[in-house]
CSV table of C-alpha atoms in Angstrom, one decimal:
chain,number,residue,atom,x,y,z
N,152,VAL,CA,-101.2,18.7,153.3
N,153,LYS,CA,-99.0,20.9,151.3
N,154,ASP,CA,-95.2,20.8,151.6
N,155,ALA,CA,-95.2,24.4,153.1
N,156,ALA,CA,-97.6,23.3,155.8
N,157,LEU,CA,-95.6,20.3,156.7
N,158,GLU,CA,-92.4,22.3,156.8
N,159,ALA,CA,-94.1,24.8,159.1
N,160,LEU,CA,-95.4,22.0,161.3
N,161,ASP,CA,-91.9,20.4,161.4
N,162,ARG,CA,-90.4,23.8,162.5
N,163,LEU,CA,-93.0,24.2,165.2
N,164,ALA,CA,-92.4,20.6,166.4
N,165,GLU,CA,-88.7,21.4,166.6
N,166,GLN,CA,-89.2,24.7,168.3
N,167,THR,CA,-91.6,23.2,170.9
N,168,ASP,CA,-89.8,19.9,171.3
N,169,ARG,CA,-93.0,18.1,170.5
N,170,PRO,CA,-93.6,15.4,167.9
N,171,ARG,CA,-95.5,16.4,164.8
N,172,SER,CA,-98.3,13.9,165.7
N,173,TRP,CA,-98.8,15.6,169.1
N,174,LEU,CA,-99.2,19.0,167.5
N,175,VAL,CA,-101.6,17.6,164.9
N,176,SER,CA,-103.6,15.9,167.6
N,177,ARG,CA,-103.7,19.0,169.7
N,178,ALA,CA,-104.8,21.1,166.7
N,179,VAL,CA,-107.7,18.8,166.0
N,180,GLU,CA,-108.8,18.8,169.7
N,181,ASP,CA,-108.6,22.6,169.8
N,182,TYR,CA,-110.5,22.9,166.5
N,183,GLY,CA,-113.2,20.6,167.8
N,184,ALA,CA,-113.5,22.4,171.1
N,185,LEU,CA,-113.7,25.8,169.5
N,186,ASN,CA,-116.4,24.7,167.0
N,187,GLU,CA,-118.4,23.1,169.8
N,188,TRP,CA,-118.3,26.3,171.8
N,189,GLN,CA,-119.3,28.4,168.8
N,190,ILE,CA,-122.2,26.1,167.9
N,191,ALA,CA,-123.4,26.2,171.5
N,192,LYS,CA,-123.3,30.0,171.6
N,193,VAL,CA,-125.2,30.2,168.3
N,194,GLU,CA,-127.8,27.8,169.4
N,195,ALA,CA,-128.3,29.7,172.7
N,196,GLY,CA,-128.6,32.9,170.8
N,197,LEU,CA,-131.2,31.4,168.5
N,198,LYS,CA,-133.2,30.2,171.5
N,199,GLU,CA,-133.1,33.7,173.0
N,200,ALA,CA,-134.3,35.2,169.8
N,201,ASP,CA,-137.1,32.6,169.6
N,202,ARG,CA,-138.2,33.8,173.1
N,203,GLY,CA,-138.1,37.4,171.9
N,204,GLU,CA,-135.1,38.3,174.0
N,205,PHE,CA,-133.3,41.0,172.1
N,206,ALA,CA,-131.1,43.8,173.2
N,207,SER,CA,-132.7,47.2,173.5
N,208,ASP,CA,-131.8,50.1,171.3
N,209,LYS,CA,-130.1,51.7,174.3
N,210,GLU,CA,-128.0,48.6,174.9
N,211,ILE,CA,-127.0,48.4,171.3
N,212,ALA,CA,-125.9,52.1,171.3
N,213,ARG,CA,-123.8,51.5,174.4
N,214,ILE,CA,-122.1,48.5,172.8
N,215,ARG,CA,-121.4,50.4,169.6
N,216,ARG,CA,-119.9,53.3,171.6
N,217,LYS,CA,-117.7,50.8,173.5
N,218,PHE,CA,-116.3,49.4,170.3
N,219,ARG,CA,-115.7,52.8,168.7
N,220,GLY,CA,-113.7,53.8,171.8
N,221,ARG,CA,-116.2,56.4,173.0
N,222,LYS,CA,-117.8,56.3,176.4
């Protein structure tokens, strides 16, 4: 770990009144949980695709409008 990262970690530990080891442990737990969730979502999507379950053109158009801010 680089000095800047350790310094940032130490600042965070001081600001949150937590030991550095607790912050590192929590970060590892959060990283693992996030990646497990992402992998599960990807695997579920692949299974849906294998079954031929795709969004219709109409559904895709609705989603695109939503993210463009148009209704």
